[in-house]
C-alpha positions as MATLAB code, in Angstrom:
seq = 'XXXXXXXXXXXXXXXXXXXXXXXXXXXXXXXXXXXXXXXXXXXXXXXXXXXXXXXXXXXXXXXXXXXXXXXXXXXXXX';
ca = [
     112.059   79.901  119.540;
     110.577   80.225  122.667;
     106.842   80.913  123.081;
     106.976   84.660  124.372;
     109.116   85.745  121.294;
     107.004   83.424  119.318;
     103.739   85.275  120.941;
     105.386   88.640  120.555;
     106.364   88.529  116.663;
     102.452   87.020  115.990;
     101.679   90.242  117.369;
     103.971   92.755  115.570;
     102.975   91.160  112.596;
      99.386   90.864  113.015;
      97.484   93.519  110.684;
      95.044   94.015  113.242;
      97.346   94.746  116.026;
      99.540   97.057  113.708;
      96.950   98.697  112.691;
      95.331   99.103  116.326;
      98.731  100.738  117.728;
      98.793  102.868  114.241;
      95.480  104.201  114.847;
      96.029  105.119  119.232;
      99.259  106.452  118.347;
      97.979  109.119  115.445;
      94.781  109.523  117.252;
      97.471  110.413  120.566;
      99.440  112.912  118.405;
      97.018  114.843  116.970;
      95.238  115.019  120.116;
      98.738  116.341  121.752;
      98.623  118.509  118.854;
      94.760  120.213  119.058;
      95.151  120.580  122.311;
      94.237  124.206  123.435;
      97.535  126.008  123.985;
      97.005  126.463  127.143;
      96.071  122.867  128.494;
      99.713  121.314  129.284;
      98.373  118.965  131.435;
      95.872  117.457  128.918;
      99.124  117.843  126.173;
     101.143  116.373  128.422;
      98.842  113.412  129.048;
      98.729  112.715  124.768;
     102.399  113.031  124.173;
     102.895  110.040  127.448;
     100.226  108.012  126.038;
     102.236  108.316  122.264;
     105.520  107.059  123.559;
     103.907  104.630  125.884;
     102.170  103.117  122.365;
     106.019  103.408  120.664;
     108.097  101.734  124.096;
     105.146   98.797  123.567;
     106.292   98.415  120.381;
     110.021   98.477  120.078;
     109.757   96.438  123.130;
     107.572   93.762  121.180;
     109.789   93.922  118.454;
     113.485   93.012  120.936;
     111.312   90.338  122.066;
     110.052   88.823  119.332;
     114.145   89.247  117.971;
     115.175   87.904  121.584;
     114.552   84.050  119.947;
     115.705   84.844  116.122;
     119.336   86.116  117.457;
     122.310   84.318  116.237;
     125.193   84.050  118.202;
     128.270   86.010  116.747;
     130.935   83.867  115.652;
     134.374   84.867  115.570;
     137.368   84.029  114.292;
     140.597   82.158  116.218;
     142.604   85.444  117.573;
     146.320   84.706  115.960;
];
């Protein structure tokens, strides 16, 4: 395993670092949602900083996978 993936699945599967993104993300939603209906910049702004929090993630996650992948084997073509 090499040491980013290694550094990168401590971190998706640290409580405090879950729970961290878990609380920017709903605070960022509801934020998006409250906003006053006509503030689309400010909406705008809350819904970018919720799928910035969810691309940090899933990109986390392929990393910390990047070093636990197993080749797929196949079988001798007849």
């Amino acid at each position: 395993m090499s040491t980013d993936s290694g550094d990168a699945s401590f971190l998706i599967e640290h409580p405090l670092f879950v729970w961290l993104l878990d609380e920017l993300e709903k605070d960022a939603t509801n934020a998006a949602i409250y906003a006053s209906y006509d503030d689309h910049e400010a909406r705008q702004a809350h819904c970018a900083e919720a799928r910035a929090i969810r691309a940090l993630r899933t990109k986390l996650k392929a990393l910390a996978e990047q070093g636990s992948a197993k080749p797929v084997r196949r079988g001798a073509v007849a």
